[in-house]
CSV table of C-alpha atoms in Angstrom, one decimal:
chain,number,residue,atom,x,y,z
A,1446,UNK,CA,-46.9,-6.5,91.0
A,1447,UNK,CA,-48.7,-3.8,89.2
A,1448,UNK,CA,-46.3,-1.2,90.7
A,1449,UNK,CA,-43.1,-3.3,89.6
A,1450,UNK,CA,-44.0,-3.8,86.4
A,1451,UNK,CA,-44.4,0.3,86.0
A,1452,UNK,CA,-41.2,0.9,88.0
A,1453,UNK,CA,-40.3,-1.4,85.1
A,1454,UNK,CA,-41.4,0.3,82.3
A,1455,UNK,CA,-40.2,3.4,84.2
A,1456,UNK,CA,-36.7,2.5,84.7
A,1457,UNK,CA,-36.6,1.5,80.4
A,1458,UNK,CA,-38.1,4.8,79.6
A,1459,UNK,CA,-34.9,6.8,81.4
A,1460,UNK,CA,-32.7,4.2,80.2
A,1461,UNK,CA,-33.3,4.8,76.4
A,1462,UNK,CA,-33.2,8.4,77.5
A,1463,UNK,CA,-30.4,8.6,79.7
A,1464,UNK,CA,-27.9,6.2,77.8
A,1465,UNK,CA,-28.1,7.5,74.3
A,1466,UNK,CA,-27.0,11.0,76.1
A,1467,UNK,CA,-24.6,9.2,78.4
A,1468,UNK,CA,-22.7,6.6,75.8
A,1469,UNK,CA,-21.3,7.0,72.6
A,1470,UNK,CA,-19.3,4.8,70.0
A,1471,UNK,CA,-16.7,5.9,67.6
A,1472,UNK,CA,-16.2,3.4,64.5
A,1473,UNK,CA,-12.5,2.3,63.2
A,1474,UNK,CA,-13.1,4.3,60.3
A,1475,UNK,CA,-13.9,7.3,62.1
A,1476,UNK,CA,-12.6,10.5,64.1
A,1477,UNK,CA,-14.3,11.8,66.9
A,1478,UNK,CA,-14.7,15.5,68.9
A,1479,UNK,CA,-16.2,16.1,72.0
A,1480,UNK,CA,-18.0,19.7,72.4
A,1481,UNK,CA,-19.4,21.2,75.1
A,1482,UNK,CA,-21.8,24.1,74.7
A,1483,UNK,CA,-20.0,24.1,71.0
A,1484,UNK,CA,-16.4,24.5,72.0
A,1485,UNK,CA,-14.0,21.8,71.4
A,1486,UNK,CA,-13.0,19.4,74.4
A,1487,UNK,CA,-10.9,16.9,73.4
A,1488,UNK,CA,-10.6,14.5,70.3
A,1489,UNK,CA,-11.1,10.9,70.5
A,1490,UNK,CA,-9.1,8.7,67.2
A,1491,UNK,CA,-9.6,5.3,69.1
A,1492,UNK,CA,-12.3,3.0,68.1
A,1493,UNK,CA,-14.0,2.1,71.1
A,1494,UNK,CA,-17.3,3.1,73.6
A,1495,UNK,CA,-17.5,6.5,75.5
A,1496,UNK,CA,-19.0,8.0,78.0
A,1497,UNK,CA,-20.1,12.1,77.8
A,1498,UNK,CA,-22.3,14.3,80.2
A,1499,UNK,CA,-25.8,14.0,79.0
A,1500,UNK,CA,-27.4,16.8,77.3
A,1501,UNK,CA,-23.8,19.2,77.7
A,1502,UNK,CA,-21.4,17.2,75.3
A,1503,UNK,CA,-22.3,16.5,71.9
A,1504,UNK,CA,-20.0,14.4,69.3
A,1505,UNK,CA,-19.2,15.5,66.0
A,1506,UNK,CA,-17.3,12.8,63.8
A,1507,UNK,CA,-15.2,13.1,60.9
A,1508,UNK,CA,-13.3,10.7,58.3
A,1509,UNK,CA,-10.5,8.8,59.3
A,1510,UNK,CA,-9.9,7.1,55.6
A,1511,UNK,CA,-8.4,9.0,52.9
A,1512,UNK,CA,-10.2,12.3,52.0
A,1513,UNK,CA,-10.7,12.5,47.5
A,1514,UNK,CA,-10.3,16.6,46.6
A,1515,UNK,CA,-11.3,16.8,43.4
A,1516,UNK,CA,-11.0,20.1,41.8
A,1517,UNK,CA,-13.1,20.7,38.4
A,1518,UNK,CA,-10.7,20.6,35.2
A,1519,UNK,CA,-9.3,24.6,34.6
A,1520,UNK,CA,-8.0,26.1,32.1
A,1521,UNK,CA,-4.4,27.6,33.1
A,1522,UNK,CA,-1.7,29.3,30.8
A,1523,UNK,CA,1.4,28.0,30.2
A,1524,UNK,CA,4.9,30.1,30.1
A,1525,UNK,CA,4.3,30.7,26.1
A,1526,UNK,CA,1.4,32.0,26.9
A,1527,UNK,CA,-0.9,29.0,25.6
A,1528,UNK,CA,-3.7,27.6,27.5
A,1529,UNK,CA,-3.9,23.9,28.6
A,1530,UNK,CA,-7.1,22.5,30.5
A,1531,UNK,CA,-6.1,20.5,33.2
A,1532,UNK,CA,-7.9,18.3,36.1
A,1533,UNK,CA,-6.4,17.4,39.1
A,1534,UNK,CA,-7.1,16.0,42.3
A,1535,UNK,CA,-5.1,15.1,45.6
A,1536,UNK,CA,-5.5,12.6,48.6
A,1537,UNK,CA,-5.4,13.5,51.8
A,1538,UNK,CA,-6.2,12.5,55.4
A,1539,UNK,CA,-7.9,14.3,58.6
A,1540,UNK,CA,-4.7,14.0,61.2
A,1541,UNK,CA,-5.9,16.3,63.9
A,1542,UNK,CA,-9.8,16.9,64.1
A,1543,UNK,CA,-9.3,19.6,66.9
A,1544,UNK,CA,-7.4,21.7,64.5
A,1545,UNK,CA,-9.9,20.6,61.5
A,1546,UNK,CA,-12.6,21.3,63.4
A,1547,UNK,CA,-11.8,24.6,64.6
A,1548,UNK,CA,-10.5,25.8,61.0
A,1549,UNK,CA,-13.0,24.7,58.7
A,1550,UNK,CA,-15.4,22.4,60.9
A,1551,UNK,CA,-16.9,20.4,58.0
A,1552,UNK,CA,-15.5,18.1,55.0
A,1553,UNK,CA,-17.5,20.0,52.6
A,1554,UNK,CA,-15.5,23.3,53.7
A,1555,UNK,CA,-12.6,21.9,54.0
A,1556,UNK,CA,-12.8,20.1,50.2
A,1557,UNK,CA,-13.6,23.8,49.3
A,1558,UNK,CA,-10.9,25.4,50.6
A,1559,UNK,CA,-8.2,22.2,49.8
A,1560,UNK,CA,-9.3,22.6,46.0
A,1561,UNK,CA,-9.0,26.5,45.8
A,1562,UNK,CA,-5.3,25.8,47.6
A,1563,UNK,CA,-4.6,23.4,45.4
A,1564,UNK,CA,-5.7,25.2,41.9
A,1565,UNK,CA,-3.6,28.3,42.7
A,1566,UNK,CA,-0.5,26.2,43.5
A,1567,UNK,CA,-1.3,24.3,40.2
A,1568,UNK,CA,-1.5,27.7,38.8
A,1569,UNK,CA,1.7,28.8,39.4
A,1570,UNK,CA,3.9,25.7,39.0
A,1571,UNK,CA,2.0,25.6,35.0
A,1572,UNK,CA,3.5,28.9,34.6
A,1573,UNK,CA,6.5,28.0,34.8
A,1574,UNK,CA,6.8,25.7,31.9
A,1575,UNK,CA,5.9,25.6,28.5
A,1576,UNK,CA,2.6,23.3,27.1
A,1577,UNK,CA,5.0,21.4,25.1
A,1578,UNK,CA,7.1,20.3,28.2
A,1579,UNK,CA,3.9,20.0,30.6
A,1580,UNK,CA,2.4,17.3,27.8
A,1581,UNK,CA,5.7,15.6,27.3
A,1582,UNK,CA,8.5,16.1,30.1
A,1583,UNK,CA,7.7,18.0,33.2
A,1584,UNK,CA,3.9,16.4,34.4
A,1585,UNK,CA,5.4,14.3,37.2
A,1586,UNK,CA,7.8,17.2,38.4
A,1587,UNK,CA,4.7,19.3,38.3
A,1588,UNK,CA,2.6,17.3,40.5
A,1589,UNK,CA,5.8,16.8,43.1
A,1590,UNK,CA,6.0,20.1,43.6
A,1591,UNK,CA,2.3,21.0,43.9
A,1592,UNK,CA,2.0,18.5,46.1
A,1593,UNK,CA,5.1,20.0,48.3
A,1594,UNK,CA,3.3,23.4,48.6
A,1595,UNK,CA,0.3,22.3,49.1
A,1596,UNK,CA,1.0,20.4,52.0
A,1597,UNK,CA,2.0,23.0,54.8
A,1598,UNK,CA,-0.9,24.9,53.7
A,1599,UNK,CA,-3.4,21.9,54.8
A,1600,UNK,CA,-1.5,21.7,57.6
A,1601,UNK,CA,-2.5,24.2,58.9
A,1602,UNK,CA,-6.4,22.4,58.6
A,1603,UNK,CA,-5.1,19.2,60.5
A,1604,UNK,CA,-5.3,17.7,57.2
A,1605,UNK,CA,-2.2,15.9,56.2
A,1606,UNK,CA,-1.7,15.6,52.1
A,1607,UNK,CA,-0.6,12.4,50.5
A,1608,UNK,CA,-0.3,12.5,46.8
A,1609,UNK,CA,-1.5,15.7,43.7
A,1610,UNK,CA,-2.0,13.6,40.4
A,1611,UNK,CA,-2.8,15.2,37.3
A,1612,UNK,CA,-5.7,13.4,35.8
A,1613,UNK,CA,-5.7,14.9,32.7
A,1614,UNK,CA,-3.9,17.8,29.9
A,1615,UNK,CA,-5.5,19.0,27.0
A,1616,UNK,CA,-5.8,21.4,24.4
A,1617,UNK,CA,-9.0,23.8,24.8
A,1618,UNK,CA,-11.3,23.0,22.3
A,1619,UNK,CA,-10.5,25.4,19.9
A,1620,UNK,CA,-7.2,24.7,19.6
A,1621,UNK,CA,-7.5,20.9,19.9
A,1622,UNK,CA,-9.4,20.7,16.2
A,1623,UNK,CA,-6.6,22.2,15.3
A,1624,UNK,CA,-3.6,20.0,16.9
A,1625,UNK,CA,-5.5,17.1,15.5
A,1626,UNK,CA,-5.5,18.5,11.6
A,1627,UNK,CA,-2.1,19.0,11.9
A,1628,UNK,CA,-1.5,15.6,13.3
A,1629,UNK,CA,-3.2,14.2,10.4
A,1630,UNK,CA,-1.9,16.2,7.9
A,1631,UNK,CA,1.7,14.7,9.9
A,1632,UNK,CA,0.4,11.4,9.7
A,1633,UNK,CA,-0.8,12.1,5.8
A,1634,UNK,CA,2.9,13.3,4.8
A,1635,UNK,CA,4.5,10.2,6.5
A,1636,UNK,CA,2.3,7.8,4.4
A,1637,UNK,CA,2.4,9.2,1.2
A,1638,UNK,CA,6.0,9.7,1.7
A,1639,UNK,CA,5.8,5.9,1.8
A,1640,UNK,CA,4.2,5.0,-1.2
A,1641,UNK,CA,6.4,7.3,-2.8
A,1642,UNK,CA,9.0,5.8,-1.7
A,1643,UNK,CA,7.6,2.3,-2.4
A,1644,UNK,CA,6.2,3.2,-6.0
A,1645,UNK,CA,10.0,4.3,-6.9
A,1646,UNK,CA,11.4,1.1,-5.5
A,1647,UNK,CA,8.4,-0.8,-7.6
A,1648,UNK,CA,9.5,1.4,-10.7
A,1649,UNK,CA,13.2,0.6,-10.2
A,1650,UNK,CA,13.0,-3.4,-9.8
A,1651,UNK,CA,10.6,-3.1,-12.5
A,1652,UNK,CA,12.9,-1.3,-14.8
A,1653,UNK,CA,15.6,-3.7,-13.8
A,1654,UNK,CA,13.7,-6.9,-14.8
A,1655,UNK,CA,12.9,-5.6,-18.0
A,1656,UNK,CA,16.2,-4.4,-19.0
A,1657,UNK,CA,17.4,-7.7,-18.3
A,1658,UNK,CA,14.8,-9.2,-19.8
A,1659,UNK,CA,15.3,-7.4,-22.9
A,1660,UNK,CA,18.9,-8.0,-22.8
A,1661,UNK,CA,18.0,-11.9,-22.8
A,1662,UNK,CA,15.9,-11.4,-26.1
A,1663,UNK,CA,18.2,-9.5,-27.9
A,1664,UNK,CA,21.2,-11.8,-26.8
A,1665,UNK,CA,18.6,-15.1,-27.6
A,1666,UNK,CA,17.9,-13.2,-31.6
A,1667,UNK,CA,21.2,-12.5,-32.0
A,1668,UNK,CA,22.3,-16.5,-31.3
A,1669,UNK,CA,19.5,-17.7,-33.4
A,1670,UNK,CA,20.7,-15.3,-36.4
A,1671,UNK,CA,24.0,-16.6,-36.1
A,1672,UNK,CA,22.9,-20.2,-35.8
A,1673,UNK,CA,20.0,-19.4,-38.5
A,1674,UNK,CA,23.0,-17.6,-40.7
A,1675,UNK,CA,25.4,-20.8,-40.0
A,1676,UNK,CA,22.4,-23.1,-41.1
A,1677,UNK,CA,21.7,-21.2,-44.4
A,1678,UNK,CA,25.1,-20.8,-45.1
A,1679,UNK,CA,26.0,-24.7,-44.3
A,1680,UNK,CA,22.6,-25.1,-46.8
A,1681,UNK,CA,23.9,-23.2,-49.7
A,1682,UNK,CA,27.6,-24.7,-49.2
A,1683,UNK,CA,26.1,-28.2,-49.8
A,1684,UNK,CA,23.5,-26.6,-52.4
A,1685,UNK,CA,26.3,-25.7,-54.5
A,1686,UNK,CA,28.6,-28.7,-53.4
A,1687,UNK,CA,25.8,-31.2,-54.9
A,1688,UNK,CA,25.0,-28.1,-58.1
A,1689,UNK,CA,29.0,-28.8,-58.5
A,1690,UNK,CA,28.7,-32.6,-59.0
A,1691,UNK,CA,25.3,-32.7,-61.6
A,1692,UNK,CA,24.4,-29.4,-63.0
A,1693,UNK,CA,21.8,-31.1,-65.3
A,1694,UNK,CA,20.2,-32.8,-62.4
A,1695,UNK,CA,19.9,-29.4,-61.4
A,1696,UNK,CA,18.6,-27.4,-64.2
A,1697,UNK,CA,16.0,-30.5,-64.4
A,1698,UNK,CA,14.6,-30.0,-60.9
A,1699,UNK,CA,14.3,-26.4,-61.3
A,1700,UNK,CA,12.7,-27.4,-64.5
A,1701,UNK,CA,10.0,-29.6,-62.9
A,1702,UNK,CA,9.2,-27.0,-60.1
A,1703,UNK,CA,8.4,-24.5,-63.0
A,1704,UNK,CA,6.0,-27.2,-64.3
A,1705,UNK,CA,4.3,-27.5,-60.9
A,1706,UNK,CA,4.2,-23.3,-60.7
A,1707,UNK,CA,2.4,-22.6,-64.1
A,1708,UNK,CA,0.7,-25.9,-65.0
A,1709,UNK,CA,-1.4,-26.4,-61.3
A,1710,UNK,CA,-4.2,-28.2,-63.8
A,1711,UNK,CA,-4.9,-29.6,-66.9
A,1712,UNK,CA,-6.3,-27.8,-69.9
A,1713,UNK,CA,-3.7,-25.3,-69.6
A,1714,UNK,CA,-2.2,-23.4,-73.0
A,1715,UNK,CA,1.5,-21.7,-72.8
A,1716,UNK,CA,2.6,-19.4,-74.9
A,1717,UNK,CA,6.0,-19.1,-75.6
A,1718,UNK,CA,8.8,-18.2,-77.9
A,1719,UNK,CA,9.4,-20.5,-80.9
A,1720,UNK,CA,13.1,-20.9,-79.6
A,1721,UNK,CA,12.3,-21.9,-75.6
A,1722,UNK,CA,14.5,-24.4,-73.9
A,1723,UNK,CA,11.8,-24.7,-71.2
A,1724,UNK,CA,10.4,-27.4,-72.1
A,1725,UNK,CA,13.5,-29.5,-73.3
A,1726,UNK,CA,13.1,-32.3,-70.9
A,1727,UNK,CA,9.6,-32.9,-72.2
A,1728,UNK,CA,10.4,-33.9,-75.4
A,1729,UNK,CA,9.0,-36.9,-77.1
A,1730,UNK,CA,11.5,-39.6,-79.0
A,1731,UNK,CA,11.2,-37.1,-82.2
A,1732,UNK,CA,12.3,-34.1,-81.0
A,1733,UNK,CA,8.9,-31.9,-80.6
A,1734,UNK,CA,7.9,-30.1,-77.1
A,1735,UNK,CA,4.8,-30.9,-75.8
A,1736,UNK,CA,3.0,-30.2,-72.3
A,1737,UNK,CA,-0.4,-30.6,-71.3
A,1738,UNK,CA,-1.5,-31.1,-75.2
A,1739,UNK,CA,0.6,-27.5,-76.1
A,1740,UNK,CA,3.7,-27.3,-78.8
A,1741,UNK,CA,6.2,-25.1,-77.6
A,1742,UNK,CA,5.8,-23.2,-81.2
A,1743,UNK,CA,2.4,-22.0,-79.6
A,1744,UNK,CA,-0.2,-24.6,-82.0
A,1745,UNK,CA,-2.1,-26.6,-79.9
A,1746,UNK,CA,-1.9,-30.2,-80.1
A,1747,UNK,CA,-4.9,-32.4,-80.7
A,1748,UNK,CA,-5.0,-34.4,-76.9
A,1749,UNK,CA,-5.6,-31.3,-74.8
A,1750,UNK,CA,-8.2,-28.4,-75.0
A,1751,UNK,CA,-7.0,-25.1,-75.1
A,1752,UNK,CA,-6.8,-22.6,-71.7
A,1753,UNK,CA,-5.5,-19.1,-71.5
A,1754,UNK,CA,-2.8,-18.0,-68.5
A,1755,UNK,CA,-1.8,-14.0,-68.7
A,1756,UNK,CA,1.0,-14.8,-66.4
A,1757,UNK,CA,2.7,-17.5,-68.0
A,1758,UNK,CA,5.8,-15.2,-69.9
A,1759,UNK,CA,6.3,-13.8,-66.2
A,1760,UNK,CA,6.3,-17.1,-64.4
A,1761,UNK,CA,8.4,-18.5,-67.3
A,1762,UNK,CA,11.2,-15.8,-66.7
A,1763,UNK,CA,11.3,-15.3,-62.9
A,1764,UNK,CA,14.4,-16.0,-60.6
A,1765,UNK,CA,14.5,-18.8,-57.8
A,1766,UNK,CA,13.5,-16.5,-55.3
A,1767,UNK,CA,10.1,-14.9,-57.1
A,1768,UNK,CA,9.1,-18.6,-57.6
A,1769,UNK,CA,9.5,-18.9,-54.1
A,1770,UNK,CA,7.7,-15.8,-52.9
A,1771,UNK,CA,4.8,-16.9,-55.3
A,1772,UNK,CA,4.9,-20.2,-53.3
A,1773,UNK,CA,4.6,-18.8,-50.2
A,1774,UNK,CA,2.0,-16.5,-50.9
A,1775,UNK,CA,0.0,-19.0,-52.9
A,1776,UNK,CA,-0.2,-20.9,-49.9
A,1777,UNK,CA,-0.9,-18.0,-47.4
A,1778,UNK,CA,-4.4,-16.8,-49.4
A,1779,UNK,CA,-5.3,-20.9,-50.4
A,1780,UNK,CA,-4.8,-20.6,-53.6
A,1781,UNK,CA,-3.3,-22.1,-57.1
A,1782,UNK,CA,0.4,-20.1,-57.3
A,1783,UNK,CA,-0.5,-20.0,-61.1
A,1784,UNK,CA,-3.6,-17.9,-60.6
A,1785,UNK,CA,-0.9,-14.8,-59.1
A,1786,UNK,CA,0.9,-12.5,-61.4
A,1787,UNK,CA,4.0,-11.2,-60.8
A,1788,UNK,CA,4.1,-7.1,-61.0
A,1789,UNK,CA,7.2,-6.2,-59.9
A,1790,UNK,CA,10.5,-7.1,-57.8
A,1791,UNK,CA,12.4,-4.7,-56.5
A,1792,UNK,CA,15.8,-5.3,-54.5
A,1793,UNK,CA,15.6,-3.4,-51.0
A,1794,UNK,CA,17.9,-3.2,-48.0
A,1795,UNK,CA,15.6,-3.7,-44.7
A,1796,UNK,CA,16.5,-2.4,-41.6
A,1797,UNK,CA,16.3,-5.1,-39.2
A,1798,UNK,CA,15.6,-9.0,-39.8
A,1799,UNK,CA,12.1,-8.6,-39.2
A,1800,UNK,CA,12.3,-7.5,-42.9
A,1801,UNK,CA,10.4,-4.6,-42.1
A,1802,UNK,CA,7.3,-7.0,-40.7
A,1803,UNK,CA,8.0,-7.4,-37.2
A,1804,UNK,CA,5.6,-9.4,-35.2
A,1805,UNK,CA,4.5,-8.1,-32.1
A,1806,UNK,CA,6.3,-8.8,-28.9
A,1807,UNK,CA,9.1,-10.0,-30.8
A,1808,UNK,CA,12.7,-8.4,-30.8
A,1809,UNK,CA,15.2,-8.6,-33.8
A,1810,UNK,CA,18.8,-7.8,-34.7
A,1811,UNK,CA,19.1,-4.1,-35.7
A,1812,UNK,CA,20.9,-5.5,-38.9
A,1813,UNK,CA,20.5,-4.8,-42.5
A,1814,UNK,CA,19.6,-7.5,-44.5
A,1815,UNK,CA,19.5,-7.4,-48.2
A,1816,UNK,CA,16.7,-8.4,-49.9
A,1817,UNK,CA,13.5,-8.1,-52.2
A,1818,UNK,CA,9.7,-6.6,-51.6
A,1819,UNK,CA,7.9,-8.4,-54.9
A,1820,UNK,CA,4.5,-7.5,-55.8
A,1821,UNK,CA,1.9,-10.1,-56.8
A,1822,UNK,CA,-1.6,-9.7,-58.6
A,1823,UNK,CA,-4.3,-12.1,-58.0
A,1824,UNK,CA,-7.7,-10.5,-59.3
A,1825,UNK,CA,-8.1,-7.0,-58.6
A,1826,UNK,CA,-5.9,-6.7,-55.2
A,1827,UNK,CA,-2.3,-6.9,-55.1
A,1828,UNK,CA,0.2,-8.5,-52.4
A,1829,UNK,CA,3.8,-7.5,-51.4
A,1830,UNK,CA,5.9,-10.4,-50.1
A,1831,UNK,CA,9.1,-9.0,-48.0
A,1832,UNK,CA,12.4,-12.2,-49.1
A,1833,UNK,CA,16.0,-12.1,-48.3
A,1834,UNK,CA,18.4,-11.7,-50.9
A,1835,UNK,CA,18.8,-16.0,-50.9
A,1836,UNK,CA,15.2,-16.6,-50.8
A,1837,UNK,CA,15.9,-18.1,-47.2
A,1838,UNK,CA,13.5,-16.4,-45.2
A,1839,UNK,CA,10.1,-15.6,-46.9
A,1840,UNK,CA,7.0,-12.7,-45.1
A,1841,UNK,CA,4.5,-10.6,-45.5
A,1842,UNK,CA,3.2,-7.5,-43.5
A,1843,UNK,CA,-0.8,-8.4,-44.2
């Protein structure tokens, strides 16, 4: 038993020996050789289990997928004599390992000598064309033809070449800094050619609006004149239609708003010519003129104290439209119209119907318009009110 048991062991000893020297497998994915003594017997590209001399053949096994060649990026010179850097790569496959084997024996070697092959073709064809056309036309024609040269050449290796891609182009670094200023500066000019464009289009519809706007406001002033005109004309036609039929009624209103003017209160003394008619419809049943405890001869009567007014005379003597303007300005500073003295009226022509006191925002007819500037005291300042001729339209600049 003893002795079977080590004829046994024996027997496994040689065998893991023996077999291992004897057998060998080639995988799907691989190519295999068979050397003897180091020369080349015959090539084996079916998977399957083998058998070799022990100890005299030896198997060397390649690749049998695709094969990357990578070749580091270069830089290469176009036919303007500019540089571009450019990396590129092919794909290829081991078809005959006798042949690879005897030319270059390892895949190390052969991605050596694939990527020097394959930089000198690239090389070449970039010489032929210009950077411009390289970045922007000719690439794929580029890497068609590389990959036509280069594939007798590995041929000639038992390597068979699929495809040459280009995986990048590029400026060199010093010149790239310089292709991307000029593409902003591009980029720069486009935009602000924009916004110039847009800031004229903004400046023309903005024109636009406000030419017609202006023409609305000048075409609105110059209806409302006419209507305004039409009214005040219409006014003056029934003013003097209804002067026509009473003129006493007439001279007696204007009579009574002279009394309101210069006699705001009581205790008020008038001084006046001996022979005044102002104060005709304030006569009693005998014939004397009395207002406010005054006698039109200037003795004061014995119901009323006496007060003094310097402006009296002027009030007494001023025209429809002075008693108007003192009216109006009375009003505007809030205070008794008899308290203002008239200074001076002088007839002026104004330019526009703003009568010279335009308001702001406002737009007028470019029209002269006849009128009067008067000038009124009231302590020590003095005001200027701006009329129409007619009294119908009353301002002041302050």
């Amino acid at each position: 038993m003893k002795f079977i048991a080590g004829l046994v062991v024996l027997i496994a000893i040689v065998a893991a020996i023996i077999v291992p020297q004897t057998l060998y497998i080639v995988d799907e994915t691989q190519l295999a050789i068979l050397t003897r003594f180091g020369e080349p017997r015959n090539s084996i590209s079916t998977p399957g289990l083998y058998i070799k001399t022990p100890f005299v053949d030896r198997v060397r096994y390649f690749d049998k997928r695709i094969l990357i060649f990578d070749a580091p990026p270069d830089s290469l010179l176009t036919e303007d004599k500019r540089r571009l850097v450019i990396d590129v790569y092919a794909r290829a496959r081991i078809t005959d390992p006798l042949l690879f084997f005897r030319t270059v024996q390892t895949e190390a070697q052969a991605t050596s000598r694939a990527v020097d092959i394959i930089s000198s073709e690239l090389r070449r064809e970039i010489a032929l064309d210009t950077q411009i056309e390289v970045i922007q036309e000719t690439r794929e024609e580029i890497m068609n033809r590389v990959r036509d040269s280069v594939r007798p050449k590995l041929q000639e290796f038992g390597i068979e070449t699929i495809d040459v891609r280009i995986k990048r182009a590029d400026f060199p670094e010093t010149v790239a800094e310089s292709v991307y200023a000029r593409m902003q500066a591009e980029r720069k000019r486009i935009a602000d050619r924009e916004r110039a464009q847009g800031a004229e289009r903004d400046a023309e519809v903005r024109a636009n609006v406000d030419r017609q706007a202006a023409i609305i406001r000048a075409e609105a002033e110059r209806d409302a004149q006419i209507i305004r005109g039409d009214g005040e004309a219409e006014a003056v036609r029934i003013f003097a239609e209804s002067l026509g039929q009473d003129p006493e009624f007439y001279a007696f209103q204007r009579s009574l708003q002279a009394y309101k003017n210069f006699l705001p209160e009581s205790g008020t003394t008038v001084v006046l010519p001996a022979d005044s008619s102002l104060f005709q419809f304030l006569q009693t049943p005998s014939g004397n003129n009395l207002t406010n405890g005054v006698e039109a001869n200037g003795s004061h009567a014995s119901t009323a104290p006496p007060v003094t007014n310097a402006a009296l005379t002027r009030s007494v003597t001023e025209t429809p439209v002075e008693t108007r303007a003192r009216g109006f300005l009375a009003d505007k500073l809030g205070v008794p119209s008899g308290n203002l003295t008239l200074v001076r009226s002088n007839a002026v022509e104004f330019a526009d119907t703003s009568l010279d006191c335009p308001a702001p925002g406002m737009m007028y007819a470019q029209v002269i318009t006849p009128g009067y500037a008067i000038t009124f005291e009231h302590g020590a300042a003095t005001h200027t009110v701006h009329t129409t001729d007619d009294g119908s339209s009353i301002t002041s600049c302050e």
